[in-house]
mmCIF file of C-alpha atoms in Angstrom:
data_model
loop_
_atom_site.group_PDB
_atom_site.id
_atom_site.type_symbol
_atom_site.label_atom_id
_atom_site.label_comp_id
_atom_site.label_asym_id
_atom_site.label_seq_id
_atom_site.Cartn_x
_atom_site.Cartn_y
_atom_site.Cartn_z
ATOM 1 C CA UNK E 20 -8.120 -4.228 -38.598
ATOM 2 C CA UNK E 21 -6.195 -2.637 -35.728
ATOM 3 C CA UNK E 22 -3.275 -4.627 -34.341
ATOM 4 C CA UNK E 23 -3.877 -6.148 -30.921
ATOM 5 C CA UNK E 24 -1.802 -4.850 -27.986
ATOM 6 C CA UNK E 25 -0.792 -7.143 -25.123
ATOM 7 C CA UNK E 26 -0.506 -5.529 -21.699
ATOM 8 C CA UNK E 27 0.780 -7.475 -18.713
ATOM 9 C CA UNK E 28 0.060 -6.184 -15.217
ATOM 10 C CA UNK E 29 2.293 -7.561 -12.461
ATOM 11 C CA UNK E 30 0.492 -7.497 -9.125
ATOM 12 C CA UNK E 31 -3.184 -7.856 -8.271
ATOM 13 C CA UNK E 32 -3.507 -5.351 -5.440
ATOM 14 C CA UNK E 33 -5.255 -1.981 -5.399
ATOM 15 C CA UNK E 34 -3.088 -0.412 -8.114
ATOM 16 C CA UNK E 35 -2.816 -3.475 -10.336
ATOM 17 C CA UNK E 36 -6.537 -4.276 -10.357
ATOM 18 C CA UNK E 37 -7.457 -0.652 -11.054
ATOM 19 C CA UNK E 38 -4.976 -0.498 -13.947
ATOM 20 C CA UNK E 39 -6.070 -3.843 -15.407
ATOM 21 C CA UNK E 40 -9.764 -2.934 -15.264
ATOM 22 C CA UNK E 41 -9.206 0.470 -16.827
ATOM 23 C CA UNK E 42 -7.192 -0.980 -19.709
ATOM 24 C CA UNK E 43 -10.219 -3.011 -20.854
ATOM 25 C CA UNK E 44 -11.739 0.176 -22.313
ATOM 26 C CA UNK E 45 -10.252 -0.850 -25.654
ATOM 27 C CA UNK E 46 -11.305 -4.002 -27.449
ATOM 28 C CA UNK E 47 -7.917 -4.233 -29.168
ATOM 29 C CA UNK E 48 -6.037 -4.483 -25.846
ATOM 30 C CA UNK E 49 -5.506 -7.881 -24.223
ATOM 31 C CA UNK E 50 -4.890 -7.571 -20.478
ATOM 32 C CA UNK E 51 -3.170 -10.251 -18.409
ATOM 33 C CA UNK E 52 -2.916 -9.850 -14.639
ATOM 34 C CA UNK E 53 -0.221 -11.934 -12.939
ATOM 35 C CA UNK E 54 -0.622 -12.387 -9.196
ATOM 36 C CA UNK E 55 0.699 -15.049 -6.783
ATOM 37 C CA UNK E 56 -2.710 -15.519 -5.105
ATOM 38 C CA UNK E 57 -6.094 -16.503 -6.585
ATOM 39 C CA UNK E 58 -7.952 -13.995 -4.386
ATOM 40 C CA UNK E 59 -7.778 -10.235 -3.904
ATOM 41 C CA UNK E 60 -6.280 -9.146 -0.578
ATOM 42 C CA UNK E 61 -8.060 -6.204 1.036
ATOM 43 C CA UNK E 62 -4.973 -5.120 2.966
ATOM 44 C CA UNK E 63 -6.664 -2.409 5.004
ATOM 45 C CA UNK E 64 -8.562 -5.196 6.791
ATOM 46 C CA UNK E 65 -5.574 -7.382 7.719
ATOM 47 C CA UNK E 66 -5.722 -6.165 11.325
ATOM 48 C CA UNK E 67 -9.276 -7.525 11.469
ATOM 49 C CA UNK E 68 -8.070 -10.905 10.258
ATOM 50 C CA UNK E 69 -5.458 -10.870 13.021
ATOM 51 C CA UNK E 70 -8.054 -9.863 15.602
ATOM 52 C CA UNK E 71 -10.573 -12.432 14.411
ATOM 53 C CA UNK E 72 -13.203 -9.778 13.636
ATOM 54 C CA UNK E 73 -13.316 -9.954 9.854
ATOM 55 C CA UNK E 74 -11.909 -11.322 6.625
ATOM 56 C CA UNK E 75 -9.357 -9.633 4.386
ATOM 57 C CA UNK E 76 -9.913 -11.397 1.064
ATOM 58 C CA UNK E 77 -12.328 -10.728 -1.778
ATOM 59 C CA UNK E 78 -13.093 -12.968 -4.733
ATOM 60 C CA UNK E 79 -11.529 -11.553 -7.886
ATOM 61 C CA UNK E 80 -14.868 -12.034 -9.618
ATOM 62 C CA UNK E 81 -16.149 -9.126 -7.513
ATOM 63 C CA UNK E 82 -13.414 -6.638 -8.451
ATOM 64 C CA UNK E 83 -11.790 -7.771 -11.709
ATOM 65 C CA UNK E 84 -13.199 -7.138 -15.179
ATOM 66 C CA UNK E 85 -14.276 -10.232 -17.083
ATOM 67 C CA UNK E 86 -11.977 -9.268 -19.925
ATOM 68 C CA UNK E 87 -8.867 -9.517 -17.741
ATOM 69 C CA UNK E 88 -7.027 -12.836 -17.856
ATOM 70 C CA UNK E 89 -5.845 -13.796 -14.353
ATOM 71 C CA UNK E 90 -2.654 -15.865 -14.139
ATOM 72 C CA UNK E 91 -1.873 -17.184 -10.661
ATOM 73 C CA UNK E 92 1.907 -17.168 -10.674
ATOM 74 C CA UNK E 93 4.895 -15.059 -9.652
ATOM 75 C CA UNK E 94 7.181 -13.068 -11.924
ATOM 76 C CA UNK E 95 10.843 -13.862 -11.276
ATOM 77 C CA UNK E 96 12.408 -11.553 -13.858
ATOM 78 C CA UNK E 97 11.497 -8.853 -16.359
ATOM 79 C CA UNK E 98 13.295 -9.089 -19.697
ATOM 80 C CA UNK E 99 12.818 -5.533 -20.907
ATOM 81 C CA UNK E 100 14.842 -6.054 -24.082
ATOM 82 C CA UNK E 101 12.850 -9.144 -25.036
ATOM 83 C CA UNK E 102 9.555 -7.691 -23.765
ATOM 84 C CA UNK E 103 8.528 -10.648 -21.702
ATOM 85 C CA UNK E 104 8.407 -11.687 -18.054
ATOM 86 C CA UNK E 105 9.690 -14.968 -16.686
ATOM 87 C CA UNK E 106 7.408 -16.891 -14.331
ATOM 88 C CA UNK E 107 8.137 -19.019 -11.276
ATOM 89 C CA UNK E 108 6.273 -21.896 -12.927
ATOM 90 C CA UNK E 109 8.871 -21.929 -15.692
ATOM 91 C CA UNK E 110 6.779 -20.215 -18.332
ATOM 92 C CA UNK E 111 6.905 -16.710 -19.744
ATOM 93 C CA UNK E 112 4.471 -14.003 -20.813
ATOM 94 C CA UNK E 113 5.174 -11.541 -23.604
ATOM 95 C CA UNK E 114 3.975 -7.957 -23.573
ATOM 96 C CA UNK E 115 3.812 -4.785 -25.610
ATOM 97 C CA UNK E 116 3.383 -2.753 -22.420
ATOM 98 C CA UNK E 117 4.023 -3.717 -18.814
ATOM 99 C CA UNK E 118 2.387 -2.259 -15.699
ATOM 100 C CA UNK E 119 4.633 -2.782 -12.681
ATOM 101 C CA UNK E 120 2.373 -2.886 -9.600
ATOM 102 C CA UNK E 121 4.055 -5.391 -7.295
ATOM 103 C CA UNK E 122 3.051 -3.512 -4.151
ATOM 104 C CA UNK E 123 4.813 -3.648 -0.820
ATOM 105 C CA UNK E 124 5.369 -5.966 2.114
ATOM 106 C CA UNK E 125 7.172 -6.076 5.419
ATOM 107 C CA UNK E 126 10.571 -4.440 5.606
ATOM 108 C CA UNK E 127 13.546 -6.266 7.048
ATOM 109 C CA UNK E 128 13.452 -5.000 10.650
ATOM 110 C CA UNK E 129 17.256 -4.966 11.052
ATOM 111 C CA UNK E 130 16.755 -5.575 14.783
ATOM 112 C CA UNK E 131 18.405 -8.578 16.453
ATOM 113 C CA UNK E 132 15.869 -11.335 17.017
ATOM 114 C CA UNK E 133 13.012 -9.655 15.160
ATOM 115 C CA UNK E 134 13.155 -11.887 12.048
ATOM 116 C CA UNK E 135 13.067 -14.988 14.258
ATOM 117 C CA UNK E 136 10.654 -14.000 17.009
ATOM 118 C CA UNK E 137 8.440 -11.145 15.780
ATOM 119 C CA UNK E 138 5.385 -11.554 13.553
ATOM 120 C CA UNK E 139 4.935 -9.081 10.664
ATOM 121 C CA UNK E 140 1.429 -8.593 9.235
ATOM 122 C CA UNK E 141 1.933 -6.677 5.987
ATOM 123 C CA UNK E 142 0.742 -9.594 3.834
ATOM 124 C CA UNK E 143 -2.120 -12.074 3.944
ATOM 125 C CA UNK E 144 0.219 -14.984 4.623
ATOM 126 C CA UNK E 145 1.848 -13.172 7.536
ATOM 127 C CA UNK E 146 -1.510 -12.302 9.095
ATOM 128 C CA UNK E 147 -2.700 -15.897 8.667
ATOM 129 C CA UNK E 148 0.479 -17.133 10.338
ATOM 130 C CA UNK E 149 -0.045 -14.856 13.348
ATOM 131 C CA UNK E 150 -3.716 -15.716 13.952
ATOM 132 C CA UNK E 151 -3.170 -19.255 15.352
ATOM 133 C CA UNK E 152 -0.200 -18.043 17.417
ATOM 134 C CA UNK E 153 -2.472 -15.596 19.209
ATOM 135 C CA UNK E 154 -5.095 -18.303 19.666
ATOM 136 C CA UNK E 155 -2.507 -20.562 21.304
ATOM 137 C CA UNK E 156 -1.684 -18.197 24.191
ATOM 138 C CA UNK E 157 -3.961 -17.134 27.073
ATOM 139 C CA UNK E 158 -5.939 -13.928 26.655
ATOM 140 C CA UNK E 159 -3.976 -12.487 29.573
ATOM 141 C CA UNK E 160 -0.596 -13.125 27.900
ATOM 142 C CA UNK E 161 1.403 -9.987 27.118
ATOM 143 C CA UNK E 162 1.224 -8.912 23.470
ATOM 144 C CA UNK E 163 3.602 -6.252 22.158
ATOM 145 C CA UNK E 164 2.847 -4.366 18.950
ATOM 146 C CA UNK E 165 5.846 -2.563 17.465
ATOM 147 C CA UNK E 166 5.117 0.396 15.195
ATOM 148 C CA UNK E 167 3.046 3.543 15.659
ATOM 149 C CA UNK E 168 1.574 3.966 12.178
ATOM 150 C CA UNK E 169 -2.000 2.997 11.207
ATOM 151 C CA UNK E 170 -1.206 -0.736 11.076
ATOM 152 C CA UNK E 171 0.268 -0.726 14.583
ATOM 153 C CA UNK E 172 -2.478 1.427 16.087
ATOM 154 C CA UNK E 173 -5.267 -0.587 14.468
ATOM 155 C CA UNK E 174 -3.770 -3.932 15.472
ATOM 156 C CA UNK E 175 -3.193 -2.840 19.057
ATOM 157 C CA UNK E 176 -6.749 -1.521 19.352
ATOM 158 C CA UNK E 177 -8.283 -4.588 17.722
ATOM 159 C CA UNK E 178 -6.489 -6.991 20.048
ATOM 160 C CA UNK E 179 -7.123 -4.899 23.171
ATOM 161 C CA UNK E 180 -10.826 -4.794 22.375
ATOM 162 C CA UNK E 181 -10.755 -8.609 22.347
ATOM 163 C CA UNK E 182 -9.486 -8.524 25.948
ATOM 164 C CA UNK E 183 -5.788 -8.895 25.187
ATOM 165 C CA UNK E 184 -3.069 -7.261 27.303
ATOM 166 C CA UNK E 185 -1.404 -5.016 24.739
ATOM 167 C CA UNK E 186 1.604 -2.700 24.756
ATOM 168 C CA UNK E 187 2.161 -0.453 21.734
ATOM 169 C CA UNK E 188 5.829 0.445 21.284
ATOM 170 C CA UNK E 189 6.079 3.515 19.077
ATOM 171 C CA UNK E 190 9.826 4.028 18.715
ATOM 172 C CA UNK E 191 8.977 7.698 18.238
ATOM 173 C CA UNK E 192 5.730 9.640 18.099
ATOM 174 C CA UNK E 193 2.316 7.963 18.128
ATOM 175 C CA UNK E 194 0.653 8.298 14.716
ATOM 176 C CA UNK E 195 3.334 10.365 12.925
ATOM 177 C CA UNK E 196 0.888 11.579 10.277
ATOM 178 C CA UNK E 197 -1.733 12.780 12.755
ATOM 179 C CA UNK E 198 -2.280 16.371 13.812
ATOM 180 C CA UNK E 199 -1.616 17.015 17.511
ATOM 181 C CA UNK E 200 -5.361 17.121 18.197
ATOM 182 C CA UNK E 201 -5.958 13.862 16.355
ATOM 183 C CA UNK E 202 -3.055 12.238 18.192
ATOM 184 C CA UNK E 203 -4.579 13.153 21.552
ATOM 185 C CA UNK E 204 -7.847 11.580 20.473
ATOM 186 C CA UNK E 205 -6.151 8.338 19.427
ATOM 187 C CA UNK E 206 -4.095 8.216 22.629
ATOM 188 C CA UNK E 207 -7.257 8.669 24.688
ATOM 189 C CA UNK E 208 -9.064 5.833 22.931
ATOM 190 C CA UNK E 209 -6.084 3.477 23.269
ATOM 191 C CA UNK E 210 -5.894 4.283 26.978
ATOM 192 C CA UNK E 211 -9.615 3.530 27.342
ATOM 193 C CA UNK E 212 -9.006 0.151 25.713
ATOM 194 C CA UNK E 213 -6.197 -0.567 28.158
ATOM 195 C CA UNK E 214 -3.340 -0.298 25.659
ATOM 196 C CA UNK E 215 -0.031 0.791 27.223
ATOM 197 C CA UNK E 216 1.549 3.233 24.788
ATOM 198 C CA UNK E 217 5.321 3.702 24.963
ATOM 199 C CA UNK E 218 6.519 6.577 22.795
ATOM 200 C CA UNK E 219 9.625 8.708 22.433
ATOM 201 C CA UNK E 220 13.097 7.866 21.162
ATOM 202 C CA UNK E 221 13.890 5.741 24.227
ATOM 203 C CA UNK E 222 10.980 3.453 23.335
ATOM 204 C CA UNK E 223 12.834 2.157 20.289
ATOM 205 C CA UNK E 224 13.171 -1.627 20.075
ATOM 206 C CA UNK E 225 16.776 -2.826 20.132
ATOM 207 C CA UNK E 226 16.215 -6.582 20.407
ATOM 208 C CA UNK E 227 13.462 -9.197 20.366
ATOM 209 C CA UNK E 228 13.617 -12.568 22.084
ATOM 210 C CA UNK E 229 11.162 -15.437 22.261
ATOM 211 C CA UNK E 230 9.421 -13.955 25.290
ATOM 212 C CA UNK E 231 10.550 -10.329 25.604
ATOM 213 C CA UNK E 232 11.220 -7.033 23.835
ATOM 214 C CA UNK E 233 14.227 -4.899 24.791
ATOM 215 C CA UNK E 234 14.117 -1.104 24.466
ATOM 216 C CA UNK E 235 16.793 1.523 23.907
ATOM 217 C CA UNK E 236 16.599 2.732 27.511
ATOM 218 C CA UNK E 237 17.351 -0.764 28.821
ATOM 219 C CA UNK E 238 13.794 -1.767 29.705
ATOM 220 C CA UNK E 239 12.783 -5.319 28.921
ATOM 221 C CA UNK E 240 9.097 -5.947 28.310
ATOM 222 C CA UNK E 241 7.651 -9.445 28.758
ATOM 223 C CA UNK E 242 6.044 -10.423 25.452
ATOM 224 C CA UNK E 243 4.437 -13.753 24.695
ATOM 225 C CA UNK E 244 3.656 -12.540 21.162
ATOM 226 C CA UNK E 245 5.431 -9.678 19.401
ATOM 227 C CA UNK E 246 3.720 -8.161 16.353
ATOM 228 C CA UNK E 247 5.929 -6.127 13.994
ATOM 229 C CA UNK E 248 4.285 -3.358 11.965
ATOM 230 C CA UNK E 249 7.213 -0.918 11.698
ATOM 231 C CA UNK E 250 8.047 -0.116 8.106
ATOM 232 C CA UNK E 251 7.339 -1.456 4.637
ATOM 233 C CA UNK E 252 9.594 -2.753 1.905
ATOM 234 C CA UNK E 253 9.050 -3.557 -1.760
ATOM 235 C CA UNK E 254 9.959 -6.649 -3.806
ATOM 236 C CA UNK E 255 13.359 -6.490 -5.501
ATOM 237 C CA UNK E 256 11.989 -7.587 -8.891
ATOM 238 C CA UNK E 257 12.827 -4.301 -10.656
ATOM 239 C CA UNK E 258 16.377 -4.220 -9.297
ATOM 240 C CA UNK E 259 16.939 -7.904 -10.141
ATOM 241 C CA UNK E 260 15.741 -7.164 -13.653
ATOM 242 C CA UNK E 261 18.298 -4.397 -14.154
ATOM 243 C CA UNK E 262 15.834 -1.506 -13.977
ATOM 244 C CA UNK E 263 16.561 1.768 -12.183
ATOM 245 C CA UNK E 264 15.178 1.957 -8.660
ATOM 246 C CA UNK E 265 15.356 4.208 -5.634
ATOM 247 C CA UNK E 266 17.150 3.176 -2.447
ATOM 248 C CA UNK E 267 14.173 1.130 -1.236
ATOM 249 C CA UNK E 268 13.812 -0.701 -4.561
ATOM 250 C CA UNK E 269 10.838 1.158 -6.037
ATOM 251 C CA UNK E 270 10.894 1.540 -9.816
ATOM 252 C CA UNK E 271 12.074 5.001 -10.850
ATOM 253 C CA UNK E 272 9.704 6.729 -13.247
ATOM 254 C CA UNK E 273 8.960 10.149 -14.647
ATOM 255 C CA UNK E 274 5.781 12.056 -13.776
ATOM 256 C CA UNK E 275 3.731 9.993 -16.258
ATOM 257 C CA UNK E 276 4.748 6.885 -14.256
ATOM 258 C CA UNK E 277 6.893 5.674 -17.165
ATOM 259 C CA UNK E 278 10.137 3.886 -16.293
ATOM 260 C CA UNK E 279 13.201 6.067 -16.815
ATOM 261 C CA UNK E 280 14.749 3.082 -18.635
ATOM 262 C CA UNK E 281 11.951 1.894 -20.922
ATOM 263 C CA UNK E 282 8.842 3.671 -22.188
ATOM 264 C CA UNK E 283 7.042 0.319 -22.478
ATOM 265 C CA UNK E 284 7.130 -0.123 -18.685
ATOM 266 C CA UNK E 285 4.803 1.885 -16.440
ATOM 267 C CA UNK E 286 4.641 1.647 -12.635
ATOM 268 C CA UNK E 287 1.857 2.176 -10.096
ATOM 269 C CA UNK E 288 1.232 1.851 -6.378
ATOM 270 C CA UNK E 289 3.678 1.320 -3.531
ATOM 271 C CA UNK E 290 6.402 0.023 -5.878
ATOM 272 C CA UNK E 291 6.595 3.243 -7.929
ATOM 273 C CA UNK E 292 8.935 6.184 -7.294
ATOM 274 C CA UNK E 293 7.891 9.007 -9.642
ATOM 275 C CA UNK E 294 10.824 11.401 -10.083
ATOM 276 C CA UNK E 295 12.421 9.738 -7.073
ATOM 277 C CA UNK E 296 9.703 11.279 -4.871
ATOM 278 C CA UNK E 297 7.375 8.369 -4.027
ATOM 279 C CA UNK E 298 3.934 8.994 -2.577
ATOM 280 C CA UNK E 299 2.750 7.715 0.780
ATOM 281 C CA UNK E 300 2.270 3.949 0.658
ATOM 282 C CA UNK E 301 -1.497 3.581 0.876
ATOM 283 C CA UNK E 302 -4.574 2.451 -1.034
ATOM 284 C CA UNK E 303 -5.444 6.157 -1.170
ATOM 285 C CA UNK E 304 -2.479 6.613 -3.500
ATOM 286 C CA UNK E 305 -2.459 3.167 -5.115
ATOM 287 C CA UNK E 306 -5.808 3.259 -6.906
ATOM 288 C CA UNK E 307 -5.310 6.708 -8.483
ATOM 289 C CA UNK E 308 -1.795 5.659 -9.492
ATOM 290 C CA UNK E 309 -3.219 2.514 -11.079
ATOM 291 C CA UNK E 310 -5.679 4.627 -13.059
ATOM 292 C CA UNK E 311 -2.917 7.033 -14.070
ATOM 293 C CA UNK E 312 -0.670 4.182 -15.214
ATOM 294 C CA UNK E 313 -3.465 2.754 -17.380
ATOM 295 C CA UNK E 314 -4.139 6.183 -18.850
ATOM 296 C CA UNK E 315 -0.466 6.532 -19.740
ATOM 297 C CA UNK E 316 -0.564 3.256 -21.678
ATOM 298 C CA UNK E 317 -3.837 4.171 -23.396
ATOM 299 C CA UNK E 318 -2.455 7.592 -24.366
ATOM 300 C CA UNK E 319 0.568 5.993 -25.969
ATOM 301 C CA UNK E 320 -1.655 3.690 -27.983
ATOM 302 C CA UNK E 321 -3.373 6.726 -29.483
ATOM 303 C CA UNK E 322 -0.076 8.625 -29.985
ATOM 304 C CA UNK E 323 -1.038 11.225 -27.373
ATOM 305 C CA UNK E 324 1.229 12.726 -24.761
ATOM 306 C CA UNK E 325 0.348 11.137 -21.384
ATOM 307 C CA UNK E 326 -0.751 13.456 -18.603
ATOM 308 C CA UNK E 327 1.556 13.952 -15.652
ATOM 309 C CA UNK E 328 0.901 12.955 -12.084
ATOM 310 C CA UNK E 329 -1.453 15.218 -10.164
ATOM 311 C CA UNK E 330 -2.035 13.259 -6.973
ATOM 312 C CA UNK E 331 -4.419 14.632 -4.372
ATOM 313 C CA UNK E 332 -4.822 13.405 -0.812
ATOM 314 C CA UNK E 333 -7.582 14.121 1.649
ATOM 315 C CA UNK E 334 -7.230 12.220 4.896
ATOM 316 C CA UNK E 335 -5.965 9.281 6.876
ATOM 317 C CA UNK E 336 -8.521 7.086 8.600
ATOM 318 C CA UNK E 337 -7.742 4.658 11.413
ATOM 319 C CA UNK E 338 -10.031 2.190 13.143
ATOM 320 C CA UNK E 339 -9.730 1.884 16.932
ATOM 321 C CA UNK E 340 -11.620 -1.324 17.446
ATOM 322 C CA UNK E 341 -14.972 -2.079 15.887
ATOM 323 C CA UNK E 342 -16.935 0.850 17.266
ATOM 324 C CA UNK E 343 -14.520 3.767 17.261
ATOM 325 C CA UNK E 344 -12.155 5.363 14.792
ATOM 326 C CA UNK E 345 -10.659 8.588 13.575
ATOM 327 C CA UNK E 346 -10.891 10.333 10.238
ATOM 328 C CA UNK E 347 -7.923 12.715 10.198
ATOM 329 C CA UNK E 348 -8.348 15.324 7.483
ATOM 330 C CA UNK E 349 -5.354 16.557 5.528
ATOM 331 C CA UNK E 350 -4.675 19.047 2.791
ATOM 332 C CA UNK E 351 -4.073 18.068 -0.830
ATOM 333 C CA UNK E 352 -0.344 17.924 -0.222
ATOM 334 C CA UNK E 353 -0.971 15.171 2.347
ATOM 335 C CA UNK E 354 -0.311 17.189 5.502
ATOM 336 C CA UNK E 355 -2.698 16.694 8.428
ATOM 337 C CA UNK E 356 -4.825 19.674 9.451
ATOM 338 C CA UNK E 357 -6.446 20.449 12.803
ATOM 339 C CA UNK E 358 -9.848 18.989 11.901
ATOM 340 C CA UNK E 359 -10.722 15.357 12.534
ATOM 341 C CA UNK E 360 -13.796 13.244 13.217
ATOM 342 C CA UNK E 361 -13.517 10.578 15.884
ATOM 343 C CA UNK E 362 -15.695 8.252 17.953
ATOM 344 C CA UNK E 363 -18.501 6.244 16.391
ATOM 345 C CA UNK E 364 -18.798 8.548 13.407
ATOM 346 C CA UNK E 365 -15.074 8.160 12.778
ATOM 347 C CA UNK E 366 -15.537 4.382 12.789
ATOM 348 C CA UNK E 367 -18.452 4.620 10.354
ATOM 349 C CA UNK E 368 -16.406 6.807 8.033
ATOM 350 C CA UNK E 369 -13.520 4.340 8.107
ATOM 351 C CA UNK E 370 -15.871 1.466 7.314
ATOM 352 C CA UNK E 371 -17.382 3.472 4.471
ATOM 353 C CA UNK E 372 -13.887 3.970 3.051
ATOM 354 C CA UNK E 373 -13.090 0.250 3.309
ATOM 355 C CA UNK E 374 -16.286 -0.689 1.501
ATOM 356 C CA UNK E 375 -15.793 2.143 -0.979
ATOM 357 C CA UNK E 376 -12.399 0.809 -2.039
ATOM 358 C CA UNK E 377 -13.932 -2.465 -3.226
ATOM 359 C CA UNK E 378 -16.799 -0.569 -4.830
ATOM 360 C CA UNK E 379 -14.416 1.668 -6.815
ATOM 361 C CA UNK E 380 -12.637 -1.401 -8.189
ATOM 362 C CA UNK E 381 -15.888 -3.194 -8.956
ATOM 363 C CA UNK E 382 -17.332 -0.117 -10.670
ATOM 364 C CA UNK E 383 -14.224 0.214 -12.838
ATOM 365 C CA UNK E 384 -14.520 -3.479 -13.731
ATOM 366 C CA UNK E 385 -18.093 -3.007 -14.933
ATOM 367 C CA UNK E 386 -17.599 0.415 -16.506
ATOM 368 C CA UNK E 387 -13.912 0.893 -17.363
ATOM 369 C CA UNK E 388 -12.891 4.516 -17.556
ATOM 370 C CA UNK E 389 -15.457 5.655 -15.018
ATOM 371 C CA UNK E 390 -12.990 6.259 -12.174
ATOM 372 C CA UNK E 391 -12.055 9.937 -11.891
ATOM 373 C CA UNK E 392 -10.364 10.527 -8.525
ATOM 374 C CA UNK E 393 -6.892 10.577 -10.085
ATOM 375 C CA UNK E 394 -7.957 13.720 -11.946
ATOM 376 C CA UNK E 395 -8.810 15.719 -8.813
ATOM 377 C CA UNK E 396 -6.515 18.728 -8.688
ATOM 378 C CA UNK E 397 -3.948 18.756 -5.913
ATOM 379 C CA UNK E 398 -0.334 18.042 -5.136
ATOM 380 C CA UNK E 399 0.895 21.632 -4.860
ATOM 381 C CA UNK E 400 3.437 20.488 -2.296
ATOM 382 C CA UNK E 401 4.718 17.869 -4.710
ATOM 383 C CA UNK E 402 5.229 20.440 -7.449
ATOM 384 C CA UNK E 403 7.280 22.591 -5.088
ATOM 385 C CA UNK E 404 9.376 19.568 -4.113
ATOM 386 C CA UNK E 405 9.970 18.745 -7.788
ATOM 387 C CA UNK E 406 11.026 22.309 -8.520
ATOM 388 C CA UNK E 407 13.449 22.249 -5.601
ATOM 389 C CA UNK E 408 14.845 18.896 -6.700
ATOM 390 C CA UNK E 409 15.403 20.078 -10.254
ATOM 391 C CA UNK E 410 17.045 23.295 -9.056
ATOM 392 C CA UNK E 411 19.501 21.301 -6.956
ATOM 393 C CA UNK E 412 20.239 18.654 -9.588
ATOM 394 C CA UNK E 413 19.305 19.707 -13.119
ATOM 395 C CA UNK E 414 21.227 16.788 -14.663
ATOM 396 C CA UNK E 415 18.663 13.977 -14.932
ATOM 397 C CA UNK E 416 18.569 12.952 -11.276
ATOM 398 C CA UNK E 417 15.725 10.560 -12.081
ATOM 399 C CA UNK E 418 18.144 8.008 -13.482
ATOM 400 C CA UNK E 419 20.148 7.650 -10.286
ATOM 401 C CA UNK E 420 19.541 4.211 -8.751
#
């Protein structure tokens, strides 16, 4: 009889659930998923939770394979030498292989007053904390959203569509990923919703108070509620556990997503930094990375060489309220191209993507091994970046923390 293999997956987000489901292909693999919440957070809908137009949680029974054991707890430390993880509850869980998929959250804003007076929304708990704050102020009260990425744009649009007075402070360019044509479309829709967009380097936030936001050019904007969406950070679990990380704290891996320190640890999602060149933090990257991480573990169990990362991107989609959106196409190296679809069709495409994410996870739960998007050819730009990196530093740069 074949020996049983215990795999622990830390983190029950897009990458962790995909990896856990895919690992159930083998009957001799026991999969344990450790997550601090009993429900799956559909993060791309958090702006809807904030706006009161939708929920952002899904029952794990809808997306997690029956063969996966769910442990609602937090990992406080990874003991790589002893092959076990320590839990906040005081217990421990041993493993033969570990999938590190702890995800991302709000970054420390490093702006005076922001930690005290601004409301981040990168996690379920943060979004739930903001919702009653918005309900407690008049609809005419000034709301400032800081951050010009998808989270900031979507939140600003969602709140403005509810009749809120919203200012979006970009601190740079609106929608940095977008092509110029797509950016004009987004700017036009925000203007139609009544959102005041402040962009450029002088629109950088330098301080936040209880009722105002101060900008680099000296302007002070009245703000009854300030929402902070600028930047993401990752948990420091890997660093605290003595594993090699990049400057942000993402686990350093090779191109098979294997830790540069331990071939029994594989990373996926926002908390992974393959070759020190992490992919864009997104569910678009997280699910394929989760599948790739599972495949790496399964390859090792059969004594095969794991395949290397071959990540392909296709687009960035942003909702602009409930009836409008934009689907910004990009090339496989994740660079926006001139073509986009906006308006009602853009909104329908975004909604299709949101529903499709849950469907991909559910399908993998019911038929593990069926997901194939991580095998789509792409990433030519990444290969060029890797070649340039190796030419500059041929001496194992991957192990630099």
